[in-house]
Amino acid sequence: MEVYLDNAATTKPKKTVIEAVVKAMEENYGNPSSLHRKGVEVEKSIKNARKLIAKTLGCKDQEFYFTSGGTESNNIAIRGIAEANHRAGKHIVTTKIEHPSVLNTFKDLEGRGYEVTYLDIDSGGFISLEKLEASIREDTILVSIMHVNNEVGSIQPIQEIGRLIKGKNSKTLFHVDAIQSFGKIKFILSNLEVDTMAISGHKVHGPKGIGGLYVKKGIKIKPIVTGGGHEMGLRAGTENVPGILGFAEAVRIIMEEQDQQIKQMKFLKSYFIEKIQGEIKDVVIHSGTEESFAPHIINMSFMGTKSEVLLHSLEGDGIYVSSGSACSSKKKGYSHVLSAMKIKEALIDSSLRISVSDTNTKDEIDYAVTQIKKQVELLRKIMR
Ligand SMILES: Cc1ncc(COP(=O)(O)O)c(C=O)c1O
């Protein structure tokens, strides 16, 4: 049996997404910039894709740009805002639990003369709104806060945060990394005081190498990739047509099935937690089932085990999980997220992340729990 429980790292493309990608490669292979019919047709299909994703996000078509993925969207927003607004100030704010595509961009800007405030996190994975408010100054040009954390699933209250930022300094711009929340948490962009927002295709059963960036009308961003003026001048380069059309198909499915998808993820998460706690002793769960946690991520520690060993034992059983953030888990060292939450080293060492999708089933969870129990008990015996 193969059970894929690493959906925060990436998701399996849905069948109709694959069909849309193949169709784009076989039929819609024209260059959208070409003046002939083959190009114009593709241009039209990109326009429709943009319209559909913008509608799902709750923004205008002209406010949504295609990029190569979440990492690039975060870079365009953060670097672009910093560069376009540095005359107004050089203070920028983020949190200690951001994805490396945000954290390393801030580190780079720090090296280029920007002053950075890295906000602390509490033991549950949440920022302090009071500390955020206190951090905003006259010269703060940007605050970047992730919506859902990819390792533990904590949700930062972006509606409240947006209001708070603008209340303190109406000129401070607010960027949100919504790569783990898009599709899993319902929101309407026009109701939020957010200036830029990053999303990614492969986290929502779309293709890899495609993403998007919302930029509120009127916000100044200096492009980091220059060229032929594609994507309304923000991101040059011939469009990734198969990626865009596959992404649009993934979003179309979300639009139609989101309520059911969220319900299934919530069910699987609660069922997994209840079962794992009932079956295995000395498990510490780092992701709650409350509304302040995303429906798809469960981070937990199996005391007396080593997560990497456990991960590979489970792989042998056909179960795919993660020992932290997929993008950083190959590097040595402790998870920066769990460390920021002040979780003890022994617990970080034994922490495993499982992340579900609406395509997972109860039977898969039953199988996964049985195998996790077997492997944890074996490992505890060996390590004793
Ligand atoms: C919170 C978060 N931000 C950004 C990214 C990067 O997205 P992409 O893989 O599309 O570059 C990820 C991917 O793991 C993520 O989880």
mmCIF file of C-alpha atoms in Angstrom, residues 55-357:
data_model
loop_
_atom_site.group_PDB
_atom_site.id
_atom_site.type_symbol
_atom_site.label_atom_id
_atom_site.label_comp_id
_atom_site.label_asym_id
_atom_site.label_seq_id
_atom_site.Cartn_x
_atom_site.Cartn_y
_atom_site.Cartn_z
ATOM 1 C CA LYS A 55 -11.992 35.432 -8.633
ATOM 2 C CA THR A 56 -11.104 32.607 -6.245
ATOM 3 C CA LEU A 57 -8.746 34.893 -4.309
ATOM 4 C CA GLY A 58 -11.235 37.755 -4.288
ATOM 5 C CA CYS A 59 -9.192 40.301 -6.229
ATOM 6 C CA LYS A 60 -9.253 41.981 -9.653
ATOM 7 C CA ASP A 61 -7.745 40.198 -12.693
ATOM 8 C CA GLN A 62 -5.136 42.945 -13.148
ATOM 9 C CA GLU A 63 -3.981 42.437 -9.576
ATOM 10 C CA PHE A 64 -2.882 38.826 -10.128
ATOM 11 C CA TYR A 65 0.461 37.874 -11.709
ATOM 12 C CA PHE A 66 1.816 34.451 -12.659
ATOM 13 C CA THR A 67 5.287 33.548 -11.386
ATOM 14 C CA SER A 68 7.449 30.411 -11.251
ATOM 15 C CA GLY A 69 6.186 29.483 -7.780
ATOM 16 C CA GLY A 70 5.925 30.471 -4.154
ATOM 17 C CA THR A 71 9.621 31.190 -3.714
ATOM 18 C CA GLU A 72 9.683 33.621 -6.618
ATOM 19 C CA SER A 73 6.433 35.288 -5.540
ATOM 20 C CA ASN A 74 7.865 35.924 -2.076
ATOM 21 C CA ASN A 75 11.078 37.282 -3.611
ATOM 22 C CA ILE A 76 9.312 39.592 -6.071
ATOM 23 C CA ALA A 77 7.103 41.033 -3.343
ATOM 24 C CA ILE A 78 9.722 41.466 -0.622
ATOM 25 C CA ARG A 79 12.679 42.596 -2.735
ATOM 26 C CA GLY A 80 10.444 44.584 -5.064
ATOM 27 C CA ILE A 81 8.760 46.495 -2.240
ATOM 28 C CA ALA A 82 12.041 47.075 -0.406
ATOM 29 C CA GLU A 83 13.706 48.459 -3.536
ATOM 30 C CA ALA A 84 10.783 50.596 -4.650
ATOM 31 C CA ASN A 85 10.214 52.139 -1.226
ATOM 32 C CA HIS A 86 13.659 52.482 0.366
ATOM 33 C CA ARG A 87 13.475 56.265 0.280
ATOM 34 C CA ALA A 88 10.557 56.110 2.717
ATOM 35 C CA GLY A 89 12.562 53.974 5.158
ATOM 36 C CA LYS A 90 14.697 50.871 5.485
ATOM 37 C CA HIS A 91 13.029 49.066 8.374
ATOM 38 C CA ILE A 92 11.318 45.759 7.542
ATOM 39 C CA VAL A 93 9.577 43.241 9.823
ATOM 40 C CA THR A 94 9.008 39.494 9.641
ATOM 41 C CA THR A 95 8.713 36.479 11.962
ATOM 42 C CA LYS A 96 11.213 33.846 13.067
ATOM 43 C CA ILE A 97 9.124 31.009 11.605
ATOM 44 C CA GLU A 98 8.880 32.057 7.960
ATOM 45 C CA HIS A 99 9.742 29.734 5.096
ATOM 46 C CA PRO A 100 13.378 30.064 3.900
ATOM 47 C CA SER A 101 12.152 31.869 0.756
ATOM 48 C CA VAL A 102 11.129 34.740 3.049
ATOM 49 C CA LEU A 103 13.740 34.418 5.824
ATOM 50 C CA ASN A 104 16.720 34.232 3.475
ATOM 51 C CA THR A 105 15.381 37.141 1.432
ATOM 52 C CA PHE A 106 15.187 39.222 4.610
ATOM 53 C CA LYS A 107 18.717 38.086 5.587
ATOM 54 C CA ASP A 108 19.967 39.191 2.173
ATOM 55 C CA LEU A 109 18.270 42.582 2.515
ATOM 56 C CA GLU A 110 19.783 42.904 6.009
ATOM 57 C CA GLY A 111 23.201 42.523 4.397
ATOM 58 C CA ARG A 112 22.275 45.305 1.980
ATOM 59 C CA GLY A 113 21.602 47.848 4.693
ATOM 60 C CA TYR A 114 17.980 47.217 5.654
ATOM 61 C CA GLU A 115 17.169 46.935 9.352
ATOM 62 C CA VAL A 116 15.149 43.822 10.136
ATOM 63 C CA THR A 117 12.963 42.980 13.141
ATOM 64 C CA TYR A 118 12.397 39.220 13.477
ATOM 65 C CA LEU A 119 9.310 38.685 15.632
ATOM 66 C CA ASP A 120 9.341 35.946 18.284
ATOM 67 C CA ILE A 121 6.794 33.193 18.397
ATOM 68 C CA ASP A 122 5.024 31.683 21.406
ATOM 69 C CA SER A 123 4.997 27.985 22.291
ATOM 70 C CA GLY A 124 1.926 27.439 20.097
ATOM 71 C CA GLY A 125 3.505 28.965 16.983
ATOM 72 C CA PHE A 126 1.793 32.382 17.106
ATOM 73 C CA ILE A 127 3.177 35.918 17.027
ATOM 74 C CA SER A 128 2.271 38.479 19.685
ATOM 75 C CA LEU A 129 0.061 41.180 18.160
ATOM 76 C CA GLU A 130 1.238 43.643 20.830
ATOM 77 C CA LYS A 131 4.882 43.028 19.914
ATOM 78 C CA LEU A 132 4.070 43.365 16.219
ATOM 79 C CA GLU A 133 2.357 46.702 16.836
ATOM 80 C CA ALA A 134 5.266 47.907 18.948
ATOM 81 C CA SER A 135 7.719 46.978 16.201
ATOM 82 C CA ILE A 136 6.119 49.212 13.549
ATOM 83 C CA ARG A 137 7.768 52.608 13.211
ATOM 84 C CA GLU A 138 7.653 55.672 11.006
ATOM 85 C CA ASP A 139 10.309 54.137 8.722
ATOM 86 C CA THR A 140 8.803 50.617 8.544
ATOM 87 C CA ILE A 141 8.113 50.024 4.865
ATOM 88 C CA LEU A 142 7.187 46.329 4.932
ATOM 89 C CA VAL A 143 5.801 43.612 7.204
ATOM 90 C CA SER A 144 5.877 40.036 5.868
ATOM 91 C CA ILE A 145 3.975 37.373 7.813
ATOM 92 C CA MET A 146 3.017 33.886 6.682
ATOM 93 C CA HIS A 147 -0.636 32.870 6.909
ATOM 94 C CA VAL A 148 -0.148 29.169 7.725
ATOM 95 C CA ASN A 149 3.156 27.825 8.964
ATOM 96 C CA ASN A 150 4.345 24.902 6.834
ATOM 97 C CA GLU A 151 5.845 22.915 9.713
ATOM 98 C CA VAL A 152 3.246 23.135 12.490
ATOM 99 C CA GLY A 153 0.180 24.619 10.764
ATOM 100 C CA SER A 154 -0.399 27.586 13.088
ATOM 101 C CA ILE A 155 -2.572 30.265 11.440
ATOM 102 C CA GLN A 156 -1.664 33.906 12.004
ATOM 103 C CA PRO A 157 -4.760 36.155 12.082
ATOM 104 C CA ILE A 158 -4.010 38.097 8.885
ATOM 105 C CA GLN A 159 -7.224 40.134 8.966
ATOM 106 C CA GLU A 160 -6.432 41.469 12.445
ATOM 107 C CA ILE A 161 -2.741 41.883 11.577
ATOM 108 C CA GLY A 162 -3.557 43.930 8.458
ATOM 109 C CA ARG A 163 -5.806 46.264 10.457
ATOM 110 C CA LEU A 164 -3.217 46.625 13.164
ATOM 111 C CA ILE A 165 -0.379 47.445 10.737
ATOM 112 C CA LYS A 166 -2.394 50.062 8.849
ATOM 113 C CA GLY A 167 -3.661 51.547 12.122
ATOM 114 C CA LYS A 168 -0.108 52.101 13.301
ATOM 115 C CA ASN A 169 1.379 53.261 9.985
ATOM 116 C CA SER A 170 -0.874 53.512 6.936
ATOM 117 C CA LYS A 171 2.184 53.564 4.637
ATOM 118 C CA THR A 172 3.612 50.232 5.829
ATOM 119 C CA LEU A 173 2.943 47.504 3.259
ATOM 120 C CA PHE A 174 1.816 44.012 4.279
ATOM 121 C CA HIS A 175 2.969 40.882 2.414
ATOM 122 C CA VAL A 176 1.443 37.485 3.170
ATOM 123 C CA ASP A 177 2.949 34.111 2.272
ATOM 124 C CA ALA A 178 -0.305 32.194 1.731
ATOM 125 C CA ILE A 179 1.323 29.181 0.110
ATOM 126 C CA GLN A 180 0.118 26.769 2.791
ATOM 127 C CA SER A 181 -3.256 28.433 3.341
ATOM 128 C CA PHE A 182 -4.553 28.922 -0.188
ATOM 129 C CA GLY A 183 -7.221 26.277 -0.779
ATOM 130 C CA LYS A 184 -7.210 25.148 2.852
ATOM 131 C CA ILE A 185 -8.532 28.252 4.563
ATOM 132 C CA LYS A 186 -11.282 30.392 3.133
ATOM 133 C CA PHE A 187 -10.565 34.091 2.714
ATOM 134 C CA ILE A 188 -11.532 36.921 0.378
ATOM 135 C CA LEU A 189 -8.627 39.212 -0.427
ATOM 136 C CA SER A 190 -10.771 42.313 -0.861
ATOM 137 C CA ASN A 191 -11.819 41.947 2.808
ATOM 138 C CA LEU A 192 -8.209 41.962 3.996
ATOM 139 C CA GLU A 193 -5.736 44.808 4.428
ATOM 140 C CA VAL A 194 -3.087 42.856 2.544
ATOM 141 C CA ASP A 195 -0.957 44.495 -0.162
ATOM 142 C CA THR A 196 0.745 41.462 -1.680
ATOM 143 C CA MET A 197 0.115 37.722 -1.333
ATOM 144 C CA ALA A 198 2.044 34.697 -2.616
ATOM 145 C CA ILE A 199 0.494 31.376 -3.681
ATOM 146 C CA SER A 200 1.888 28.228 -5.323
ATOM 147 C CA GLY A 201 0.482 25.659 -7.773
ATOM 148 C CA HIS A 202 2.045 22.444 -6.538
ATOM 149 C CA LYS A 203 0.616 22.739 -3.011
ATOM 150 C CA VAL A 204 -2.937 22.540 -4.390
ATOM 151 C CA HIS A 205 -2.655 19.544 -6.748
ATOM 152 C CA GLY A 206 -1.413 21.770 -9.571
ATOM 153 C CA PRO A 207 1.907 21.564 -11.460
ATOM 154 C CA LYS A 208 5.299 22.463 -9.984
ATOM 155 C CA GLY A 209 7.114 25.601 -11.124
ATOM 156 C CA ILE A 210 4.022 27.785 -11.287
ATOM 157 C CA GLY A 211 2.715 30.231 -8.716
ATOM 158 C CA GLY A 212 1.089 33.571 -8.379
ATOM 159 C CA LEU A 213 1.378 36.926 -6.726
ATOM 160 C CA TYR A 214 -1.429 39.272 -5.798
ATOM 161 C CA VAL A 215 -0.386 42.911 -5.879
ATOM 162 C CA LYS A 216 -2.982 45.414 -4.747
ATOM 163 C CA LYS A 217 -3.642 48.128 -7.326
ATOM 164 C CA GLY A 218 -1.315 51.091 -6.851
ATOM 165 C CA ILE A 219 1.408 49.264 -4.885
ATOM 166 C CA LYS A 220 4.907 50.052 -6.139
ATOM 167 C CA ILE A 221 7.159 47.053 -6.815
ATOM 168 C CA LYS A 222 10.492 47.146 -8.626
ATOM 169 C CA PRO A 223 10.675 44.055 -10.881
ATOM 170 C CA ILE A 224 13.557 41.701 -10.184
ATOM 171 C CA VAL A 225 13.378 40.030 -13.596
ATOM 172 C CA THR A 226 13.407 42.444 -16.512
ATOM 173 C CA GLY A 227 12.794 41.664 -20.139
ATOM 174 C CA GLY A 228 9.934 41.802 -22.596
ATOM 175 C CA GLY A 229 7.339 43.293 -20.258
ATOM 176 C CA HIS A 230 5.327 40.108 -19.702
ATOM 177 C CA GLU A 231 2.919 39.867 -16.764
ATOM 178 C CA MET A 232 2.079 43.544 -16.996
ATOM 179 C CA GLY A 233 5.757 44.437 -16.631
ATOM 180 C CA LEU A 234 6.213 42.784 -13.233
ATOM 181 C CA ARG A 235 7.739 39.479 -14.318
ATOM 182 C CA ALA A 236 9.321 39.131 -17.713
ATOM 183 C CA GLY A 237 9.693 35.841 -19.574
ATOM 184 C CA THR A 238 7.555 33.814 -21.967
ATOM 185 C CA GLU A 239 4.681 32.440 -19.933
ATOM 186 C CA ASN A 240 4.700 28.869 -18.588
ATOM 187 C CA VAL A 241 1.486 28.061 -20.446
ATOM 188 C CA PRO A 242 1.139 24.374 -19.400
ATOM 189 C CA GLY A 243 1.815 25.413 -15.795
ATOM 190 C CA ILE A 244 -0.686 28.266 -15.903
ATOM 191 C CA LEU A 245 -3.453 26.146 -17.435
ATOM 192 C CA GLY A 246 -2.773 23.255 -15.056
ATOM 193 C CA PHE A 247 -2.791 25.642 -12.090
ATOM 194 C CA ALA A 248 -6.098 27.123 -13.272
ATOM 195 C CA GLU A 249 -7.623 23.650 -13.452
ATOM 196 C CA ALA A 250 -6.443 22.897 -9.886
ATOM 197 C CA VAL A 251 -8.020 26.155 -8.718
ATOM 198 C CA ARG A 252 -11.239 25.402 -10.596
ATOM 199 C CA ILE A 253 -11.507 22.182 -8.588
ATOM 200 C CA ILE A 254 -10.901 24.110 -5.354
ATOM 201 C CA MET A 255 -13.626 26.576 -6.288
ATOM 202 C CA GLU A 256 -16.096 23.748 -6.807
ATOM 203 C CA GLU A 257 -15.109 21.432 -3.985
ATOM 204 C CA GLN A 258 -13.460 23.526 -1.281
ATOM 205 C CA ASP A 259 -16.055 22.946 1.462
ATOM 206 C CA GLN A 260 -15.922 19.195 0.973
ATOM 207 C CA GLN A 261 -12.106 19.209 0.752
ATOM 208 C CA ILE A 262 -11.702 21.153 3.994
ATOM 209 C CA LYS A 263 -14.222 18.907 5.746
ATOM 210 C CA GLN A 264 -12.297 15.806 4.683
ATOM 211 C CA MET A 265 -8.917 17.232 5.759
ATOM 212 C CA LYS A 266 -10.325 18.256 9.158
ATOM 213 C CA PHE A 267 -11.827 14.808 9.619
ATOM 214 C CA LEU A 268 -8.577 13.029 8.696
ATOM 215 C CA LYS A 269 -6.523 15.265 10.981
ATOM 216 C CA SER A 270 -8.747 14.773 14.047
ATOM 217 C CA TYR A 271 -9.076 11.058 13.331
ATOM 218 C CA PHE A 272 -5.300 10.667 13.020
ATOM 219 C CA ILE A 273 -4.579 12.585 16.233
ATOM 220 C CA GLU A 274 -7.200 10.694 18.214
ATOM 221 C CA LYS A 275 -5.964 7.344 16.930
ATOM 222 C CA ILE A 276 -2.279 8.023 17.368
ATOM 223 C CA GLN A 277 -2.809 9.254 20.935
ATOM 224 C CA GLY A 278 -4.930 6.192 21.698
ATOM 225 C CA GLU A 279 -2.430 3.726 20.218
ATOM 226 C CA ILE A 280 0.974 5.118 21.132
ATOM 227 C CA LYS A 281 2.169 6.496 24.440
ATOM 228 C CA ASP A 282 4.502 9.447 24.896
ATOM 229 C CA VAL A 283 3.424 11.315 21.784
ATOM 230 C CA VAL A 284 3.539 15.113 21.976
ATOM 231 C CA ILE A 285 1.327 16.875 19.422
ATOM 232 C CA HIS A 286 2.558 20.310 18.319
ATOM 233 C CA SER A 287 -0.417 21.127 16.048
ATOM 234 C CA GLY A 288 -3.815 21.650 17.643
ATOM 235 C CA THR A 289 -7.207 20.733 16.206
ATOM 236 C CA GLU A 290 -8.612 24.173 17.102
ATOM 237 C CA GLU A 291 -9.628 26.703 14.433
ATOM 238 C CA SER A 292 -6.272 28.458 14.878
ATOM 239 C CA PHE A 293 -4.508 25.536 13.154
ATOM 240 C CA ALA A 294 -4.667 24.536 9.486
ATOM 241 C CA PRO A 295 -6.699 21.426 8.622
ATOM 242 C CA HIS A 296 -3.891 19.554 6.868
ATOM 243 C CA ILE A 297 -0.754 19.690 9.050
ATOM 244 C CA ILE A 298 0.081 17.564 12.099
ATOM 245 C CA ASN A 299 3.480 17.910 13.707
ATOM 246 C CA MET A 300 4.237 15.572 16.591
ATOM 247 C CA SER A 301 7.117 14.056 18.539
ATOM 248 C CA PHE A 302 7.464 10.381 19.332
ATOM 249 C CA MET A 303 9.620 10.565 22.435
ATOM 250 C CA GLY A 304 12.610 8.224 22.420
ATOM 251 C CA THR A 305 12.853 7.985 18.623
ATOM 252 C CA LYS A 306 14.814 9.759 15.881
ATOM 253 C CA SER A 307 12.589 11.299 13.262
ATOM 254 C CA GLU A 308 14.870 10.666 10.320
ATOM 255 C CA VAL A 309 15.176 6.960 11.128
ATOM 256 C CA LEU A 310 11.415 6.754 11.610
ATOM 257 C CA LEU A 311 10.824 8.540 8.303
ATOM 258 C CA HIS A 312 12.911 5.999 6.412
ATOM 259 C CA SER A 313 11.370 3.012 8.232
ATOM 260 C CA LEU A 314 7.930 4.277 7.227
ATOM 261 C CA GLU A 315 9.136 4.780 3.678
ATOM 262 C CA GLY A 316 9.849 1.030 3.669
ATOM 263 C CA ASP A 317 6.170 0.501 4.496
ATOM 264 C CA GLY A 318 5.113 2.756 1.604
ATOM 265 C CA ILE A 319 4.254 5.691 3.887
ATOM 266 C CA TYR A 320 5.669 9.089 2.979
ATOM 267 C CA VAL A 321 5.986 11.722 5.713
ATOM 268 C CA SER A 322 8.340 14.549 6.591
ATOM 269 C CA SER A 323 10.698 15.253 9.456
ATOM 270 C CA GLY A 324 10.147 19.001 9.347
ATOM 271 C CA SER A 325 9.938 21.428 6.470
ATOM 272 C CA ALA A 326 10.515 19.617 3.172
ATOM 273 C CA CYS A 327 12.524 22.460 1.757
ATOM 274 C CA SER A 328 14.982 22.529 4.647
ATOM 275 C CA SER A 329 14.839 18.988 5.967
ATOM 276 C CA LYS A 330 17.850 17.851 3.957
ATOM 277 C CA LYS A 331 20.018 20.382 5.752
ATOM 278 C CA LYS A 332 21.596 19.574 9.075
ATOM 279 C CA GLY A 333 20.402 21.189 12.265
ATOM 280 C CA TYR A 334 17.189 21.678 14.140
ATOM 281 C CA SER A 335 13.968 23.017 12.706
ATOM 282 C CA HIS A 336 14.007 26.816 13.072
ATOM 283 C CA VAL A 337 10.251 26.723 13.660
ATOM 284 C CA LEU A 338 10.241 24.200 16.512
ATOM 285 C CA SER A 339 13.308 25.938 17.992
ATOM 286 C CA ALA A 340 11.503 29.309 17.886
ATOM 287 C CA MET A 341 8.597 27.647 19.727
ATOM 288 C CA LYS A 342 11.172 26.680 22.402
ATOM 289 C CA ILE A 343 10.466 22.977 22.045
ATOM 290 C CA LYS A 344 13.088 20.810 23.784
ATOM 291 C CA GLU A 345 15.867 19.371 21.608
ATOM 292 C CA ALA A 346 14.868 15.752 22.312
ATOM 293 C CA LEU A 347 11.369 16.501 21.064
ATOM 294 C CA ILE A 348 12.634 18.308 17.965
ATOM 295 C CA ASP A 349 14.884 15.317 17.279
ATOM 296 C CA SER A 350 11.890 13.008 17.299
ATOM 297 C CA SER A 351 9.389 15.215 15.485
ATOM 298 C CA LEU A 352 7.505 14.056 12.439
ATOM 299 C CA ARG A 353 5.151 16.022 10.197
ATOM 300 C CA ILE A 354 2.290 14.372 8.435
ATOM 301 C CA SER A 355 0.179 16.455 6.099
ATOM 302 C CA VAL A 356 -3.064 15.259 4.566
ATOM 303 C CA SER A 357 -5.015 16.142 1.450
#
